[in-house]
mmCIF file of C-alpha atoms in Angstrom:
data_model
loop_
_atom_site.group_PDB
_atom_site.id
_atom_site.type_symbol
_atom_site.label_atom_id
_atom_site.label_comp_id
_atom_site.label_asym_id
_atom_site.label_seq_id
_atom_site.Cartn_x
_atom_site.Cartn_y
_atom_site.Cartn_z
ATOM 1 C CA UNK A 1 227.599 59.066 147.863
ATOM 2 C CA UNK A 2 225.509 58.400 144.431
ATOM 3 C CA UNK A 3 221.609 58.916 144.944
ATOM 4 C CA UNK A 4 221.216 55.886 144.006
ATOM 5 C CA UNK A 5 223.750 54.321 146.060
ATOM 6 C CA UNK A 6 221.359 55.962 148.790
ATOM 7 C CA UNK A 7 218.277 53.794 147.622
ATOM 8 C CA UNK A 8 217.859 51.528 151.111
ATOM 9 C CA UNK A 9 218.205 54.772 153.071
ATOM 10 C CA UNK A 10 215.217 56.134 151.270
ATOM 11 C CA UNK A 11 213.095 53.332 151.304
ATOM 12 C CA UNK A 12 213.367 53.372 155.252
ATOM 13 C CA UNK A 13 212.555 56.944 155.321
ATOM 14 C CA UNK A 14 209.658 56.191 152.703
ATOM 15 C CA UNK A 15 208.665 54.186 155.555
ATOM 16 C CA UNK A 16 209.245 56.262 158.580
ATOM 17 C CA UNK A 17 207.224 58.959 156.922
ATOM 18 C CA UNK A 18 204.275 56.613 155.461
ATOM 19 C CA UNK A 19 203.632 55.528 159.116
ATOM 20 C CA UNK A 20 203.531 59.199 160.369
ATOM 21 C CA UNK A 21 201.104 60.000 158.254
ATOM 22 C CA UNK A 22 199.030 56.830 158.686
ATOM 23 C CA UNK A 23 199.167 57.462 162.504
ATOM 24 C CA UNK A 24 197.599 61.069 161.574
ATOM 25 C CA UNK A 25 195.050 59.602 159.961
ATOM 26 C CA UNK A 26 194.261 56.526 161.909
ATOM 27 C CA UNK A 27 193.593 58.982 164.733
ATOM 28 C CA UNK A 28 190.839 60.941 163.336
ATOM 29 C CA UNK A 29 189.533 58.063 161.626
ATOM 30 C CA UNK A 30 185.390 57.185 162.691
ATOM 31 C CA UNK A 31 185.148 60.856 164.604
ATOM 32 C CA UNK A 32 183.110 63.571 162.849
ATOM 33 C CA UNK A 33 184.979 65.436 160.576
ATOM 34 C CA UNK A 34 184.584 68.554 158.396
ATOM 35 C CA UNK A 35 184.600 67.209 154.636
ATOM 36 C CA UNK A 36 185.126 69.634 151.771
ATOM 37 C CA UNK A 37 185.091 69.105 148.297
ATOM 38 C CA UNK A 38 187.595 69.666 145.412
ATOM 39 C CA UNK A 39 185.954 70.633 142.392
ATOM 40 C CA UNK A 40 184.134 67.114 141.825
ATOM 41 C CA UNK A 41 181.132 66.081 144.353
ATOM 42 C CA UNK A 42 182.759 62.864 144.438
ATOM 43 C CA UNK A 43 186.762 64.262 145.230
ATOM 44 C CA UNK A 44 186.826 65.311 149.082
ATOM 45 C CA UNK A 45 188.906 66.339 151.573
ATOM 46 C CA UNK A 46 189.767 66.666 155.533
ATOM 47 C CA UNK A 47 191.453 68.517 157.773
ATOM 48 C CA UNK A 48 193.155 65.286 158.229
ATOM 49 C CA UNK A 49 194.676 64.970 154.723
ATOM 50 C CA UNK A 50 196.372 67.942 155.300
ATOM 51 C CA UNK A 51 197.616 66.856 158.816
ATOM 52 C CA UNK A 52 198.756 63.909 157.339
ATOM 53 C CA UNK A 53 200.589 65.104 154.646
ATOM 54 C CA UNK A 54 202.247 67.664 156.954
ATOM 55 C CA UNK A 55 203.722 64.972 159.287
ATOM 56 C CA UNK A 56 205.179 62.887 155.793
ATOM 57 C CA UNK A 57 207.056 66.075 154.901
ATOM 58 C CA UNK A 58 208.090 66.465 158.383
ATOM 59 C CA UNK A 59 209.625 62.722 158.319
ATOM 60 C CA UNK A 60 211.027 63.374 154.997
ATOM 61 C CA UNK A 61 212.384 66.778 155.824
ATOM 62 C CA UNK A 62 214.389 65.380 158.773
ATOM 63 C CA UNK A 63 216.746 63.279 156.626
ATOM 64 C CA UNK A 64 216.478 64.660 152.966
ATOM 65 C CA UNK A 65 215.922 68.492 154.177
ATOM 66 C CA UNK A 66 216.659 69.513 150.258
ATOM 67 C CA UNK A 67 215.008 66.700 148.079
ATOM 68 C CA UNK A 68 211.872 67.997 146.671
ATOM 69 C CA UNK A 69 208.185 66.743 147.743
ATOM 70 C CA UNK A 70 205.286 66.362 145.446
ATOM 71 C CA UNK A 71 201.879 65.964 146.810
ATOM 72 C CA UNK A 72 198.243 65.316 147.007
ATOM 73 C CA UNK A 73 197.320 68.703 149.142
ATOM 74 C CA UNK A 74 197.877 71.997 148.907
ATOM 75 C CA UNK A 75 201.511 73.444 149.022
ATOM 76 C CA UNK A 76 203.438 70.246 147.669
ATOM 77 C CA UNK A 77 204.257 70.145 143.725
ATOM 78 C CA UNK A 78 201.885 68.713 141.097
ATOM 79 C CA UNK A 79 204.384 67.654 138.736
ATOM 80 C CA UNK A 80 207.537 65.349 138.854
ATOM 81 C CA UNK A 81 210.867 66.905 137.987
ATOM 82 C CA UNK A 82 212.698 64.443 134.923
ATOM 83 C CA UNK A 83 215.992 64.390 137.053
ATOM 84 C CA UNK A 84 217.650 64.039 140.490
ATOM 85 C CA UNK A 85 215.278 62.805 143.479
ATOM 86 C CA UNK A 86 212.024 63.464 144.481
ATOM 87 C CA UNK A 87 209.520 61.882 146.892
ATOM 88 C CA UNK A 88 205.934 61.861 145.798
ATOM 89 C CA UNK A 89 203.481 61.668 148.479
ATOM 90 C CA UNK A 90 199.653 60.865 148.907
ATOM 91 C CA UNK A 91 198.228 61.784 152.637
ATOM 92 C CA UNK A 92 195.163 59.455 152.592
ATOM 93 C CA UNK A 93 194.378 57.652 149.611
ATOM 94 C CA UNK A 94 190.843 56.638 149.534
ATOM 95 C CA UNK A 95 189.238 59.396 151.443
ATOM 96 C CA UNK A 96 186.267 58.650 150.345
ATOM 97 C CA UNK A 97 186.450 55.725 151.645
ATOM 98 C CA UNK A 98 187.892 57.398 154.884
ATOM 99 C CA UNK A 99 184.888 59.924 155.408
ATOM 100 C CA UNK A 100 182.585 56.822 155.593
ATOM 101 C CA UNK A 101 184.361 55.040 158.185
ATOM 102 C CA UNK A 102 185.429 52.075 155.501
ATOM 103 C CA UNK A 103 188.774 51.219 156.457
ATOM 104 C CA UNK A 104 190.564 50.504 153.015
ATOM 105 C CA UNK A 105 192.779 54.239 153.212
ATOM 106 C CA UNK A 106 195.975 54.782 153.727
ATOM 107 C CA UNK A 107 199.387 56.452 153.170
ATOM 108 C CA UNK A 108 201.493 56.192 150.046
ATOM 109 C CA UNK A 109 205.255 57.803 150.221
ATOM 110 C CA UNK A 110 207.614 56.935 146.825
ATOM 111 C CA UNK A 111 210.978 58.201 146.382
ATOM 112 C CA UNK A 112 211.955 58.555 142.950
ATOM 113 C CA UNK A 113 215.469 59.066 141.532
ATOM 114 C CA UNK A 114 215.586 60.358 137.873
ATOM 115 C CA UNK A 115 211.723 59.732 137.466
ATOM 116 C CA UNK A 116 212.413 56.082 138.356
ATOM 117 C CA UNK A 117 210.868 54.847 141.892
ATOM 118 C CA UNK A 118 213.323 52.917 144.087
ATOM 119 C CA UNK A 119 211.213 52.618 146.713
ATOM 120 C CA UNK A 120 207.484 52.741 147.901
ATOM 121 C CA UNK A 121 205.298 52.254 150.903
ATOM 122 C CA UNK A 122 201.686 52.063 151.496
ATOM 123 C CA UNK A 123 200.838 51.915 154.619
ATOM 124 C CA UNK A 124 197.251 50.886 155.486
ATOM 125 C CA UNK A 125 196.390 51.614 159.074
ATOM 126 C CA UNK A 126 192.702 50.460 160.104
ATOM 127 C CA UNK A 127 193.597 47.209 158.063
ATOM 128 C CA UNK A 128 196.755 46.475 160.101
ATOM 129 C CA UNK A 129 198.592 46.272 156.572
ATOM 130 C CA UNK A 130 201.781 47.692 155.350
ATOM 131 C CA UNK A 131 203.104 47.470 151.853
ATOM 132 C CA UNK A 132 206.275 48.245 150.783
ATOM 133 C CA UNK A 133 209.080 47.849 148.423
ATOM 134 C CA UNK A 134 212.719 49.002 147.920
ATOM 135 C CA UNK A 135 216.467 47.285 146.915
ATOM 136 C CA UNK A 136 216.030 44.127 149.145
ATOM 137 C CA UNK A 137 212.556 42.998 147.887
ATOM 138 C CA UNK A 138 208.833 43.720 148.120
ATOM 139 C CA UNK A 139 206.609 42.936 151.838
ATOM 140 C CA UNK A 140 203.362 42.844 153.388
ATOM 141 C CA UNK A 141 203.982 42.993 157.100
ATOM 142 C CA UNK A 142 207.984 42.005 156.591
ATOM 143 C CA UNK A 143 206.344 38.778 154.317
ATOM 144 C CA UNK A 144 207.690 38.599 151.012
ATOM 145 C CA UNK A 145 205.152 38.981 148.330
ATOM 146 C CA UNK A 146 204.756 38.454 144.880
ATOM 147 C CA UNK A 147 201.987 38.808 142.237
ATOM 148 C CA UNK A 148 199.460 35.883 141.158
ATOM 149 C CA UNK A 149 200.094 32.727 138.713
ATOM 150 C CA UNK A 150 196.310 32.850 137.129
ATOM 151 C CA UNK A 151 196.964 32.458 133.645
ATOM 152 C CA UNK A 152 193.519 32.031 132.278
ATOM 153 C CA UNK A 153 191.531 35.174 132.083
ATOM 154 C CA UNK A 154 188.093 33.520 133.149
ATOM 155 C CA UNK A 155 189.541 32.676 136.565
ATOM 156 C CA UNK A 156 191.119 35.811 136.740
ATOM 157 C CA UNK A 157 189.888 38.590 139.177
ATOM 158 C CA UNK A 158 190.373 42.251 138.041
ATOM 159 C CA UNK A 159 189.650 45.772 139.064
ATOM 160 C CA UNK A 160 189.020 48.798 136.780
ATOM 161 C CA UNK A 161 190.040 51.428 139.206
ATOM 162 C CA UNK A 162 190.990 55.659 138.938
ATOM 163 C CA UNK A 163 187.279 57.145 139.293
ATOM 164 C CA UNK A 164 185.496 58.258 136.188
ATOM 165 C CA UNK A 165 184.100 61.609 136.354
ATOM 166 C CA UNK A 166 180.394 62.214 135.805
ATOM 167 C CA UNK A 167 181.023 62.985 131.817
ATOM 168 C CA UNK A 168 182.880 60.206 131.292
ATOM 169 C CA UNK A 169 180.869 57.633 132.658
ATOM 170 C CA UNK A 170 179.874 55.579 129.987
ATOM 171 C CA UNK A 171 184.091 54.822 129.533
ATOM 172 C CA UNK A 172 183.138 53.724 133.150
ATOM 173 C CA UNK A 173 180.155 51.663 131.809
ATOM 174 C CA UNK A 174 182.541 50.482 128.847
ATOM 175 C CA UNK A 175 185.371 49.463 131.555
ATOM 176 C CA UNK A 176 182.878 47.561 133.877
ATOM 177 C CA UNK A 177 181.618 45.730 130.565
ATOM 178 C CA UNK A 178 185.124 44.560 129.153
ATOM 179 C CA UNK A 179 185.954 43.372 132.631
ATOM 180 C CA UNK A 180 182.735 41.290 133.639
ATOM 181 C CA UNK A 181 182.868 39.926 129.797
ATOM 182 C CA UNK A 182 186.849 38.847 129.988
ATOM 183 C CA UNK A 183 187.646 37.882 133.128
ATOM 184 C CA UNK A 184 186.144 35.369 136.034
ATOM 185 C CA UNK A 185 185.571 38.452 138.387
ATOM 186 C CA UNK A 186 185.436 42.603 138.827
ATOM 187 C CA UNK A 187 186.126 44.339 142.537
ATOM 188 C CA UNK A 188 186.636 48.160 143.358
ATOM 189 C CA UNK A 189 188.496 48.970 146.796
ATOM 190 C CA UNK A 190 188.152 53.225 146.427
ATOM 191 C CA UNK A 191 191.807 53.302 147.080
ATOM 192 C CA UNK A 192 194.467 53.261 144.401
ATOM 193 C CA UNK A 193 197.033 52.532 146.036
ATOM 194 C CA UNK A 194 195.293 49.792 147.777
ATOM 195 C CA UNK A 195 194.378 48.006 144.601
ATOM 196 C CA UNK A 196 197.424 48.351 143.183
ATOM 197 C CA UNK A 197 199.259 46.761 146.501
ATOM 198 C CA UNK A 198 196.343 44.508 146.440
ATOM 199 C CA UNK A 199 197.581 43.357 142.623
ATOM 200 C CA UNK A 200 201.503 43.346 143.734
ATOM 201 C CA UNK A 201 200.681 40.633 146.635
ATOM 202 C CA UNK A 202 198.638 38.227 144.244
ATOM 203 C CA UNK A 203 194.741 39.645 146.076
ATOM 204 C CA UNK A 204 194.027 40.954 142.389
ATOM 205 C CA UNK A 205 195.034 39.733 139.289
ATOM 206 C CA UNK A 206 195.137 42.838 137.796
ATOM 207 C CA UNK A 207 194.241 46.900 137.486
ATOM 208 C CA UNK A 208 193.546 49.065 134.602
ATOM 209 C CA UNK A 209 192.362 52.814 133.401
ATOM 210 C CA UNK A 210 191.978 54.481 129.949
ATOM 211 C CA UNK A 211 192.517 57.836 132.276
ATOM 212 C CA UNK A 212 195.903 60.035 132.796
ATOM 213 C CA UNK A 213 196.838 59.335 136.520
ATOM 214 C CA UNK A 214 198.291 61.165 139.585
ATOM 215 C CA UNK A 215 201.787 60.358 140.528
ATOM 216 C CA UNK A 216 200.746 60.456 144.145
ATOM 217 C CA UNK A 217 197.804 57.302 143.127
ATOM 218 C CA UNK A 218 200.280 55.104 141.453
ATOM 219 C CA UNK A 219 203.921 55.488 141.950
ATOM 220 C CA UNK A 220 204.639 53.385 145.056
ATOM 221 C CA UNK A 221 201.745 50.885 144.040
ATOM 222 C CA UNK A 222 203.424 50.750 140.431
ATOM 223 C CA UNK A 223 206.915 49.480 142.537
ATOM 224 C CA UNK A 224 205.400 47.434 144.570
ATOM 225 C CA UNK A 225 203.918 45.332 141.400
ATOM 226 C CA UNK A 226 207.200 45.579 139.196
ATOM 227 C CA UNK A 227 209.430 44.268 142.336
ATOM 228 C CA UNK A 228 206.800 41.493 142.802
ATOM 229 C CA UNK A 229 207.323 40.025 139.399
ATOM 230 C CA UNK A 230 204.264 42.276 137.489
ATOM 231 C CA UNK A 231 204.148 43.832 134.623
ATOM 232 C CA UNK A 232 202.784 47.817 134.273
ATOM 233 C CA UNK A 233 202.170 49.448 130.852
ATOM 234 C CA UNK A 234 200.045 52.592 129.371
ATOM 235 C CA UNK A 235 197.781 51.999 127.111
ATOM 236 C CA UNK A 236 200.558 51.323 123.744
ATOM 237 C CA UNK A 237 201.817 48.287 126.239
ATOM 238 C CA UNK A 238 205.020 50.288 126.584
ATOM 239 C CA UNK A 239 206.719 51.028 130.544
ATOM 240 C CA UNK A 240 204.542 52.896 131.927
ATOM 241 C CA UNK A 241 205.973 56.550 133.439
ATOM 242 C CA UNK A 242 203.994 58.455 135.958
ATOM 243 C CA UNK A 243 203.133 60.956 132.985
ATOM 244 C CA UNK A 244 201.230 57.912 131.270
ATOM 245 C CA UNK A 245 198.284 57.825 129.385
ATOM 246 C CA UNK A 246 195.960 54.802 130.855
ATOM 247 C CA UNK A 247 197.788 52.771 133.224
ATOM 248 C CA UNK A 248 196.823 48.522 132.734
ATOM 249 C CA UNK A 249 198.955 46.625 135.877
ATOM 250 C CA UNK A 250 198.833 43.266 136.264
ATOM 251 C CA UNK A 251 200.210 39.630 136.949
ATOM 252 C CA UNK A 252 202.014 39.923 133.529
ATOM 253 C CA UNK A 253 200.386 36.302 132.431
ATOM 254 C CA UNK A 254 196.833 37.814 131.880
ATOM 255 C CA UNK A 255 198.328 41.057 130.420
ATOM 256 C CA UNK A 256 197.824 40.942 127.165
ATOM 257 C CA UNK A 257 194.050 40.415 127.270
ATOM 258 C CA UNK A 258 193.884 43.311 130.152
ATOM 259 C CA UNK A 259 195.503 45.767 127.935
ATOM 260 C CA UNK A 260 193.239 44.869 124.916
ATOM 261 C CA UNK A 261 190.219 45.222 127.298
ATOM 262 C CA UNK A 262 191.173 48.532 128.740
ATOM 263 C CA UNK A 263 191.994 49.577 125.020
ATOM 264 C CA UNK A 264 188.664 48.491 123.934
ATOM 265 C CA UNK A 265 187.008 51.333 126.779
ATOM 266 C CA UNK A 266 187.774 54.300 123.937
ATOM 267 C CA UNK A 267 186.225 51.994 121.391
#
């Protein structure tokens, strides 16, 4: 059978796995942990990340033993091969929001065939809230979903989202400032994947970043938006890949002014 021709088998192991891992977390989540850091004061990890991830690559390994897994932590790959499939996992996404007992984290599992995502799941445990998408739609919960009608950008609500390190925040400063003087409203969740869901069920109007991106941030979130009716660019306005440059997603009707703004951040 084609890969391809395989896509509604992975999208209910992208789900099977994205709930393991959620259940990992969820357990240790509000207990005292042991929080290490990654390089950046502000980029930290658990013991649960890793336990996480673990049990995704266990639910992954059990029906696609030879596919290969790239990953947030540790062992799994950084980069995504061009061809054939791949799944590309993030553990906990928002763990700083995780460490402080805030409860927008969760689990993000794509499967990817040919650097093209056919399916993705976020699964968001202490809010109850699972987001995924594959062949036969996009969901919240088993709801259909799709992205927002606001057409005018002063009633629009937008999030500039993928954290800023401490020598590049005045792009930070420059982001805040385009969004607050374009659009009707400006929220950050801490969680990628959750904004990104959050823009694919009609929550946000739109996300954007001048940054390069992780495939395990933005993958499954990117489906989810594209299979809700959204549109997802770099910063050119072409399709955005997960080896982008920037990465502006939104409601498609406000796009245009969202990719000027998050152009405007270099400027």
């Amino acid at each position: 059978m084609d890969e391809l021709e395989r896509a509604d088998e992975r999208a209910a192991c992208a789900l099977r796995a994205a709930r393991a891992g959620a259940s990992v977390a969820e357990e240790s989540f509000r207990t005292t942990l042991d929080v290490e850091t990654k390089g950046e004061k502000t980029d930290v990890v658990t013991q649960a990340d890793r336990d996480a991830q673990d049990a995704v690559i266990e639910a992954i390994r059990e029906e696609f033993p030879d596919d290969p897994i790239v990953g947030e932590e540790e062992d799994a790959l950084k980069e995504v091969p061009e061809s054939g499939p791949v799944w590309i996992v993030d553990p906990i996404d928002g763990t700083s929001n995780y460490v402080r007992g805030l409860r927008i984290f969760g689990t993000a599992v794509a499967a990817v065939i040919d650097g093209e995502p056919v399916a993705g799941v976020t699964d968001l445990p202490a809010l109850g809230d699972t987001y995924r998408a594959g062949p036969a739609g996009v969901y919240r919960n088993d709801r259909e979903i799709s992205v927002s009608k606001t057409a005018d950008p002063e009633a629009a609500t937008v999030s500039p989202t993928f954290w800023w390190d401490f020598d590049q925040r005045d792009q930070y400063a420059a982001a805040a400032r385009e969004v607050v003087e374009r659009f009707g409203d400006m929220r950050r969740f801490g969680s990628a994947q959750a904004t990104l869901a959050t823009v694919a069920c009609g929550g946000l109007d739109g996300t954007m970043t001048n940054l390069p991106t992780n495939s395990w941030d933005t993958v499954a979130g990117v489906a989810m938006i594209r299979e809700a009716g959204g549109t997802v660019t770099d910063l050119e306005g072409e399709r955005w890949r997960h080896d982008s440059v920037g990465l502006v997603a939104s409601n498609g009707a406000i796009h245009e002014e969202l990719l000027e703004a998050t152009r405007a951040i270099d400027d």
